[in-house]
One Martini backbone bead per residue (centre of mass of N, CA, C, O) as a GRO file, in nm:
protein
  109
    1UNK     BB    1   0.704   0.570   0.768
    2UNK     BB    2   0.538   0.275   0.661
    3UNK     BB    3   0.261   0.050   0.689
    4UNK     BB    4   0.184  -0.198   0.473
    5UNK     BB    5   0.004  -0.370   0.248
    6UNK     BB    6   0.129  -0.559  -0.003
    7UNK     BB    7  -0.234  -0.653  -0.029
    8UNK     BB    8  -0.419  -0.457  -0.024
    9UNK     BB    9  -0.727  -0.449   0.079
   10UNK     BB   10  -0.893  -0.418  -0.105
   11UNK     BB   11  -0.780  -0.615  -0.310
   12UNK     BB   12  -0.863  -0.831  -0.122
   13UNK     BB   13  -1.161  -0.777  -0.135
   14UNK     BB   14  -1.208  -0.851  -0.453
   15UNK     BB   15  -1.067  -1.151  -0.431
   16UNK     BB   16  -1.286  -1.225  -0.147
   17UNK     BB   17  -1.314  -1.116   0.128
   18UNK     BB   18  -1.626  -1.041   0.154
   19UNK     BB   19  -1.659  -1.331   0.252
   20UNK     BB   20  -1.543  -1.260   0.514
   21UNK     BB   21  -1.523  -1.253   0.861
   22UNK     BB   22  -1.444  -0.999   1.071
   23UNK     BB   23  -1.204  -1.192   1.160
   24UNK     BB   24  -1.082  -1.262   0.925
   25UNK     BB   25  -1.005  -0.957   0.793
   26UNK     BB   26  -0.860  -0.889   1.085
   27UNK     BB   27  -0.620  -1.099   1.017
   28UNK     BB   28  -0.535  -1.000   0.776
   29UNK     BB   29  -0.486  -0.718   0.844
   30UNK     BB   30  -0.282  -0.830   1.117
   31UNK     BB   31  -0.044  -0.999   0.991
   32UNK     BB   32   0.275  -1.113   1.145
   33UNK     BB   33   0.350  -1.414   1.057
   34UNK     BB   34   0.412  -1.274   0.776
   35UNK     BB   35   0.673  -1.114   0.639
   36UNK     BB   36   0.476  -1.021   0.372
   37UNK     BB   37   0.286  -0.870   0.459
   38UNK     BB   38   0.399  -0.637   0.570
   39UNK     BB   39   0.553  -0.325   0.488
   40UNK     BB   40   0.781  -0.116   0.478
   41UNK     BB   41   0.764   0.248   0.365
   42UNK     BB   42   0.725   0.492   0.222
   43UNK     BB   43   0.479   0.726   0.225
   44UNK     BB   44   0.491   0.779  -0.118
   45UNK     BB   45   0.509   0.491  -0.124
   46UNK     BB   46   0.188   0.409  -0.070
   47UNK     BB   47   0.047   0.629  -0.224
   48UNK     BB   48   0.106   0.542  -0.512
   49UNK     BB   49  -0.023   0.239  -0.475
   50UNK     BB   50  -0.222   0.202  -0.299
   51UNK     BB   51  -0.454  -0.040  -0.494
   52UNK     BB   52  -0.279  -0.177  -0.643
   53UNK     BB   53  -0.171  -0.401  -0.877
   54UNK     BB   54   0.054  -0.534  -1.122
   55UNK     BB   55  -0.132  -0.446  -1.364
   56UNK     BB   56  -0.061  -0.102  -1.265
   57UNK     BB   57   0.195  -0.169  -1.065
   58UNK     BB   58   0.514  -0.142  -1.002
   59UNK     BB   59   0.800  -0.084  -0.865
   60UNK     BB   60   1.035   0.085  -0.934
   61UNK     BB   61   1.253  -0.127  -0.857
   62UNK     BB   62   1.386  -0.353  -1.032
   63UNK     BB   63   1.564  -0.508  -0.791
   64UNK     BB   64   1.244  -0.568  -0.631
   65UNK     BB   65   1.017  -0.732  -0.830
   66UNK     BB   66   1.057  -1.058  -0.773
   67UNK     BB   67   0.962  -1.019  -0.476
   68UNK     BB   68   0.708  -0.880  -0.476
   69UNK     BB   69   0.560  -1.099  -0.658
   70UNK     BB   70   0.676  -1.371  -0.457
   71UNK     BB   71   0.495  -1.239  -0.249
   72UNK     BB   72   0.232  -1.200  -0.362
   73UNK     BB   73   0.155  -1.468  -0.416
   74UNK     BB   74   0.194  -1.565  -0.094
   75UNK     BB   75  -0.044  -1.401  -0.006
   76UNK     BB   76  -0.260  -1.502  -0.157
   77UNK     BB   77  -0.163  -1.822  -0.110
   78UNK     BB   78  -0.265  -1.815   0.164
   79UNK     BB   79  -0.591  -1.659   0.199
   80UNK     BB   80  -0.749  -1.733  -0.077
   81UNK     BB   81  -0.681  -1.519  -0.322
   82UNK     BB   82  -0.729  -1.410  -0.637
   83UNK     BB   83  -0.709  -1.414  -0.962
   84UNK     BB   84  -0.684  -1.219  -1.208
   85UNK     BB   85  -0.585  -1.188  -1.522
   86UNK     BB   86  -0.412  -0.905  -1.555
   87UNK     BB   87  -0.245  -1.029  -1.289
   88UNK     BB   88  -0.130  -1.258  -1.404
   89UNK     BB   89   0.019  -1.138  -1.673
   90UNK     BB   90   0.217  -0.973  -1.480
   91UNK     BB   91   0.319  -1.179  -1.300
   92UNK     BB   92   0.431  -1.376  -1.580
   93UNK     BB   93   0.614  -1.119  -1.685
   94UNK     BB   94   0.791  -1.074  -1.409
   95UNK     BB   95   0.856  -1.406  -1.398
   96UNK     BB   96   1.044  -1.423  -1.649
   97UNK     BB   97   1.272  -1.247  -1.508
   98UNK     BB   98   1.297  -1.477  -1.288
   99UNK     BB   99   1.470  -1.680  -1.053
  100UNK     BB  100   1.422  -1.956  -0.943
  101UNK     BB  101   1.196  -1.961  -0.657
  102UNK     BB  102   1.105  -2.067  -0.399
  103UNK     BB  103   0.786  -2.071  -0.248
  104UNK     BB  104   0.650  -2.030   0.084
  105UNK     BB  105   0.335  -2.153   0.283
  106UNK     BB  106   0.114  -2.067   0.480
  107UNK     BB  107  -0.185  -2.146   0.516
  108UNK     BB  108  -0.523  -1.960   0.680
  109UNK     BB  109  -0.735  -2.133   0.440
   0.00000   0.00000   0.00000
């Protein structure tokens, strides 16, 4: 088993962190505060992952991909992080398939 980060680093270089200070990307790698940041994983779904976003990979598991993107939203709108035209697509696309849940976020940013 691996732990991931549901919304790999790079990603999130991407998405807005290049702008934050050492001490917030540091904050942002180890966040225990919220269980959706951190996700136990296989090795195998780990590397298949690598940097991707929802616009290129989801779960292979389709029963649960709706956990999943209502978790990437919710991480991305913790830290205060972009999305990107091809991603809100995907996540958009995901999520119309997926039954009303409320999203709860306590925000970092």
């Amino acid at each position: 088993m691996d732990i991931d980060h549901l919304v790999p680093l790079a990603e999130a270089w991407d998405s807005g962190a290049y702008a934050w200070s050492a001490a917030e990307r540091e904050a942002y790698a180890n966040d225990l505060a919220d269980d959706r940041a951190l996700i136990a994983v296989s090795a195998a779904s780990n590397r298949s992952k690598a940097d991707q976003d929802p616009s290129t990979r989801l779960p292979p598991a389709v029963g649960y991909r709706c956990q999943y993107v209502t978790d990437w939203v919710a991480d991305k709108t913790r830290w205060g992080l972009g999305i990107d035209a091809a991603e809100h697509a995907a996540l958009t696309q995901t999520l119309e398939q997926c039954p009303d849940v409320p999203i709860t976020v306590t925000l970092v940013r």
